[in-house]
Amino acid sequence: MIKNYFKIACRNLVKNKGYSVINIGGLAVGMAVAMLIGLWVYDELTFDTYHKNYDRIAQVMQHANFNGKTETQVANPALMGPELRNKYGSDFKYVVQSSWTGSHLLSIGDKHITKVGNFFEPDAPDMLTLKMLKGTRAGLKDPYSIMLSASAAESIFGKEDPINKTIKFDRSFDVKVTGVYEDLPDNTSFRELKIMMPWELWLIQNPWAKQMREPWGSNFSQTFVQIADNAAMQKVSARIKNAKLNNVSKEEAKYQWAVFLQPMRKWNLYNEFKNGVNTGGNIQYVWLFGIIGVFVLLLACINFMNLATARSEKRAREVGIRKAIGSLRWQLIKQFFAESYLVVLLAFVFSLIIVVMLLPLFNEIAGKKIGVPWANPLFWFFNLLFILITGLLSGSYPALYLSSFQPLEVLKGTYRVGKFASVPRKILVVTQFTVSVMLIIGTIIVYQQIQHAKNRPIGYTRNGLINLGMEPEIREHYETIRNELKNSGAIEEMAASNSPLTQVWNTNGGFEWEGKDPGMAVDFPNNTVSYEFGKTVNWKIKEGRDFSRDFATDSVAFIINESAADFLGFKDPVGKVLKWNGQPFTIIGIVNDIMQESPFYPIRPTVYHTSGYDNMYNLILKLNSQQNAKQSLSRIEQVWKKYTPNVPFDYKFVDEEFGSKFRAEERIGKLSSYFAILAIFISCLGLFGMASFVAEQRTKEIGIRKVLGASVVNLWRLLSTEFVVLVILSSIIAAPIAYYYLNSWLINYDYRIKISWQVFALAAVAALAITLITVSFQAIRAAIANPVRSLRTE
Amino acid sequence: MLELKGIYKWVNTGNNRIFLLKDVDLSVKPGEFISIMGPSGSGKSTLLNVIGMLDTFDQGEYNFLHESVHQLKVKQRSALYKQYIGFVFQAYHLIDELTVYENIETPLIYQNIKTSERKALVADVLDRFQIVGKKDLFPTQLSGGQQQLVGIARALIAKPKLLLADEPTGNLNSKQGEEIMSLFRELNREGMTIIQVTHSEKNAAYGSRIINLLDGMVAQ
């Protein structure tokens, strides 16, 4: 019997080719979208699960009160690790002090390669359960050792065995390779780490860290822990709350440091904090895209149902005959389900093909490296579930509806689809377009928000600026190099600075001024810059003057930004004194806010001062705008190689670095726009099918009207009005829902657009236009047909 | 075989009640070949549908092979007619998507008969009606007469006790009509009970008894 059902289903598919294409195609696209999103959600939810002790690993973080607001940070003093180990040892299995993630130069003979990595305390490989390909997890015990990922080992040593080979590290230390580990997969927080070095080596490389006056007052490293097997995350987190506060000076205590553990489980999905509360993060996108996936699939299922019932008059006769020759209702239900499952199965096969083809593109947009997990039983289990549910969803309505026809009415030909038979169908179309319109609105708003932030004044000129790391040789010959480059015409100006233009590397407390609330602890970004910084980046002096070599006193002067001027509360700040660690600095100028951090948040009160080059780690070069950039760059490289022949010439355009600040939002914008297009595509497929059936159903009516003198325009209006009304209704329903969700999304951003009504109007007009184009094709075709032919079909 | 007693069927339009069948009594013995005649709208088809259990009635008794149809539930009724009644329609009502073979086979599928048995039964019927060569064609590829032949074959495949035909020759030309009618006569001679609705005196003459309907009543 099943065989019989499928045979009929196949013939029906072949016979109604257009209908089948719309049905299978629409469903396949819907399923592909749902599958891609499913893979993405799975990837997000299994983030970091590569590490076996995933549930017990945590990062030590701190809440603190800066400038009167509670902020949350991952930075810790280097003493945090030892403190936890010594005083709370029984709570932890491993405590690992770590550096920031950075690039390091590895040299073997003439070969120089830059690799990204961290300095870790020796327990890190055990904590992260690294899969060792060579050597053991004990590879970080000796200070002069290094562990390489498999890819790093191959790029450095090729096929050779790297174990016990010596590498020159950052041009200053000889380190021995003690282990090779499998590269961490892309969905782990430590995916970037291609090399790991001992924390001891970092301390040797950075001797100042051990010579600090107040080692608890400076946060320049990270701390990771794995709690003891019998310990509970929450309890340990509460217990270590004062681990820092107990050790700091009275002045430092004003920050109200509160230490806590952020479990690895939450690193990726719950990465945002507001006022000391873990408010969420990427999890909102998991929900958002999850819901979109379900919706897009639902749209495709709705199409199936709609088209099936729209064809019901055609199928009605068959149902009647079958019932008259002895079919029971449940047998018909089975038959229709067999048809829907056949379509779903075919669509599934196509959707797999689509997924395989689109995955590279999807990965690029989503910034992921997801593969289809062919060998994962869970994948197939979900697919099976997915097919079952989709088949049930899309087949239920036609199966139950079509099988309910009374044979006699149908066979006598008196059967007409009732007045209200089209109501569920209309509801389904409205649902589809509500979702589509919402996605259109969402896409527009996300783009507006990105554009809004991109157009935000940045306080400097990005054009032609490049950023380079400052090597010791460059620092030594700074003035010579500057003159040489300027004279060669490659650059207009060159400056050094502590932080690159697109980041803040250093913040400081210890500022005092007249009228400050004595209980408040402040923390300002503090950028050490060379005299020509302002001229190079073209900042705008609002009041006062720029740094100048002509004033010897400029070594104890600050230029502050507007936000700082507001925060300090001076009426006329220029000439006022700002004390830093007791030493008086004069404010000589105010500059427009320079956006170094997120374009979506307020710019922090920032101070700039100038001193020797020791605290400057970045060079900013303004390329000569009169000269070809390529030429200038090669000229700069030549000079560079003269002083640092063993360091790769690794420059970054400030423009590009700035652009990367929008990557997350752009990703969301792009994804949502693609989903919107797909949702609209699927809805239109359905609409197209529906319109063609309506036109077919009304062929006779159209013929009669035409004979009576109706024009093509009359008929077009007759056939299109219904759909236009439905789409307008959808827009009205979509607007408040979209408003609600987008508003709650925008609240995440301090610097945000206001949602304007025009967006809703635009989305509605777009949906209408698309509808009209889709429907008109069928309407006009029906309207221009020869009435004699359509009337003869009776 | 079957007996109708005081069957009424009506529809209400506003305050008026229009009778489609009015106090119809009819008794049919096994082996009869009855023709129901009457002008358009006299209730011929309604009566046939009531007999075939495709339609319900509002009052009266209907006994079919010792079962009281008026007391049966829908499911039992369809089980009953599935087993004992075969239908032939004026418009053939073949399923366009199925071949001749499959059209004939379908009722057997609904009766859960095994594949091997189905094959044998269908082969017999195809052979008997001399349409073996057409078994893989689709209905639209056949002439009207041939389609009706398939329709009859399909009605007979499950070996019903009663064959109901609603103007079986209505869509056919006279030659094709005659062929169908002589087939009916032959079936009747083999013992099949047949009730047909017809407009044509000539066709009615093939039967053993004629029932004349007028305005829903049996004319005496």
Short mmCIF file of N, CA and C in Angstrom, two decimals, chain A residues 106-160:
data_model
loop_
_atom_site.label_atom_id
_atom_site.label_comp_id
_atom_site.label_asym_id
_atom_site.label_seq_id
_atom_site.Cartn_x
_atom_site.Cartn_y
_atom_site.Cartn_z
N LEU A 106 59.31 34.21 15.94
CA LEU A 106 60.10 33.01 16.12
C LEU A 106 61.14 32.95 15.00
N SER A 107 62.41 32.77 15.36
CA SER A 107 63.45 32.73 14.33
C SER A 107 64.25 31.44 14.45
N ILE A 108 64.44 30.82 13.29
CA ILE A 108 65.35 29.67 13.20
C ILE A 108 66.27 29.99 12.04
N GLY A 109 67.52 30.28 12.37
CA GLY A 109 68.44 30.70 11.31
C GLY A 109 67.90 31.95 10.64
N ASP A 110 67.70 31.89 9.33
CA ASP A 110 67.23 33.06 8.58
C ASP A 110 65.72 33.13 8.48
N LYS A 111 65.09 32.13 9.04
CA LYS A 111 63.64 32.05 8.91
C LYS A 111 62.99 32.79 10.08
N HIS A 112 62.08 33.74 9.75
CA HIS A 112 61.40 34.49 10.81
C HIS A 112 59.90 34.37 10.61
N ILE A 113 59.22 33.88 11.63
CA ILE A 113 57.78 33.69 11.52
C ILE A 113 57.10 34.28 12.74
N THR A 114 55.99 34.98 12.50
CA THR A 114 55.22 35.54 13.61
C THR A 114 54.09 34.58 13.96
N LYS A 115 53.97 34.26 15.25
CA LYS A 115 52.88 33.39 15.69
C LYS A 115 52.22 34.00 16.92
N VAL A 116 50.94 33.71 17.04
CA VAL A 116 50.17 34.27 18.16
C VAL A 116 50.13 33.26 19.30
N GLY A 117 50.31 33.77 20.53
CA GLY A 117 50.26 32.85 21.65
C GLY A 117 50.16 33.54 22.99
N ASN A 118 50.09 32.72 24.04
CA ASN A 118 50.04 33.20 25.42
C ASN A 118 51.20 32.63 26.22
N PHE A 119 51.52 33.33 27.30
CA PHE A 119 52.43 32.78 28.30
C PHE A 119 51.55 32.25 29.42
N PHE A 120 51.74 30.98 29.76
CA PHE A 120 50.89 30.35 30.77
C PHE A 120 51.74 29.77 31.89
N GLU A 121 51.13 29.64 33.06
CA GLU A 121 51.77 28.84 34.10
C GLU A 121 51.68 27.36 33.71
N PRO A 122 52.55 26.49 34.30
CA PRO A 122 52.74 25.13 33.76
C PRO A 122 51.51 24.24 33.72
N ASP A 123 50.46 24.54 34.50
CA ASP A 123 49.31 23.64 34.52
C ASP A 123 48.36 23.83 33.33
N ALA A 124 48.61 24.86 32.53
CA ALA A 124 47.66 25.18 31.45
C ALA A 124 47.37 23.99 30.52
N PRO A 125 48.40 23.26 30.04
CA PRO A 125 48.09 22.16 29.11
C PRO A 125 47.20 21.10 29.74
N ASP A 126 47.38 20.85 31.04
CA ASP A 126 46.52 19.89 31.72
C ASP A 126 45.11 20.44 31.87
N MET A 127 45.03 21.69 32.26
CA MET A 127 43.73 22.30 32.46
C MET A 127 42.93 22.29 31.16
N LEU A 128 43.61 22.63 30.05
CA LEU A 128 42.92 22.72 28.76
C LEU A 128 42.84 21.38 28.05
N THR A 129 43.33 20.34 28.71
CA THR A 129 43.39 18.99 28.13
C THR A 129 43.83 19.02 26.66
N LEU A 130 44.96 19.63 26.43
CA LEU A 130 45.52 19.68 25.08
C LEU A 130 45.80 18.26 24.60
N LYS A 131 45.53 18.02 23.31
CA LYS A 131 45.85 16.70 22.77
C LYS A 131 47.29 16.75 22.27
N MET A 132 48.17 16.07 22.98
CA MET A 132 49.58 16.14 22.64
C MET A 132 49.90 15.18 21.49
N LEU A 133 50.52 15.72 20.45
CA LEU A 133 50.95 14.89 19.34
C LEU A 133 52.39 14.44 19.55
N LYS A 134 53.15 15.35 20.19
CA LYS A 134 54.54 15.02 20.53
C LYS A 134 54.86 15.65 21.87
N GLY A 135 55.70 15.01 22.66
CA GLY A 135 56.03 15.55 23.97
C GLY A 135 54.88 15.34 24.93
N THR A 136 55.00 15.97 26.12
CA THR A 136 53.96 15.79 27.13
C THR A 136 53.38 17.14 27.52
N ARG A 137 52.33 17.03 28.36
CA ARG A 137 51.69 18.26 28.83
C ARG A 137 52.56 18.99 29.86
N ALA A 138 53.68 18.40 30.21
CA ALA A 138 54.54 19.04 31.20
C ALA A 138 55.52 20.01 30.56
N GLY A 139 55.23 20.42 29.33
CA GLY A 139 56.18 21.17 28.53
C GLY A 139 56.45 22.61 28.93
N LEU A 140 55.71 23.15 29.91
CA LEU A 140 55.93 24.56 30.26
C LEU A 140 56.67 24.72 31.58
N LYS A 141 57.28 23.60 32.05
CA LYS A 141 57.91 23.66 33.38
C LYS A 141 59.20 24.45 33.34
N ASP A 142 59.99 24.27 32.29
CA ASP A 142 61.24 25.00 32.18
C ASP A 142 60.98 26.38 31.58
N PRO A 143 61.53 27.46 32.18
CA PRO A 143 61.21 28.81 31.67
C PRO A 143 61.57 28.99 30.19
N TYR A 144 62.61 28.33 29.73
CA TYR A 144 63.04 28.54 28.34
C TYR A 144 62.52 27.42 27.44
N SER A 145 61.22 27.27 27.45
CA SER A 145 60.62 26.24 26.59
C SER A 145 59.44 26.86 25.83
N ILE A 146 58.98 26.12 24.83
CA ILE A 146 57.83 26.58 24.04
C ILE A 146 57.07 25.36 23.54
N MET A 147 55.74 25.47 23.52
CA MET A 147 54.93 24.40 22.93
C MET A 147 54.28 24.95 21.66
N LEU A 148 54.27 24.13 20.63
CA LEU A 148 53.75 24.57 19.34
C LEU A 148 52.48 23.81 18.97
N SER A 149 51.58 24.48 18.31
CA SER A 149 50.44 23.75 17.76
C SER A 149 50.93 23.01 16.52
N ALA A 150 50.17 22.02 16.10
CA ALA A 150 50.61 21.22 14.96
C ALA A 150 50.84 22.10 13.74
N SER A 151 49.96 23.08 13.51
CA SER A 151 50.11 23.92 12.32
C SER A 151 51.34 24.80 12.44
N ALA A 152 51.59 25.31 13.64
CA ALA A 152 52.78 26.15 13.83
C ALA A 152 54.05 25.31 13.62
N ALA A 153 54.04 24.09 14.19
CA ALA A 153 55.20 23.21 14.05
C ALA A 153 55.49 22.95 12.58
N GLU A 154 54.41 22.74 11.81
CA GLU A 154 54.63 22.43 10.41
C GLU A 154 55.16 23.64 9.65
N SER A 155 54.60 24.83 9.97
CA SER A 155 55.04 26.00 9.22
C SER A 155 56.48 26.38 9.57
N ILE A 156 56.94 25.98 10.76
CA ILE A 156 58.32 26.33 11.14
C ILE A 156 59.30 25.24 10.72
N PHE A 157 58.93 23.99 11.04
CA PHE A 157 59.90 22.91 10.83
C PHE A 157 59.58 21.98 9.67
N GLY A 158 58.41 22.21 9.03
CA GLY A 158 58.04 21.31 7.95
C GLY A 158 57.88 19.90 8.48
N LYS A 159 58.50 18.96 7.79
CA LYS A 159 58.33 17.56 8.18
C LYS A 159 59.26 17.14 9.33
N GLU A 160 60.21 17.98 9.66
CA GLU A 160 61.18 17.62 10.69
C GLU A 160 60.53 17.47 12.06
#
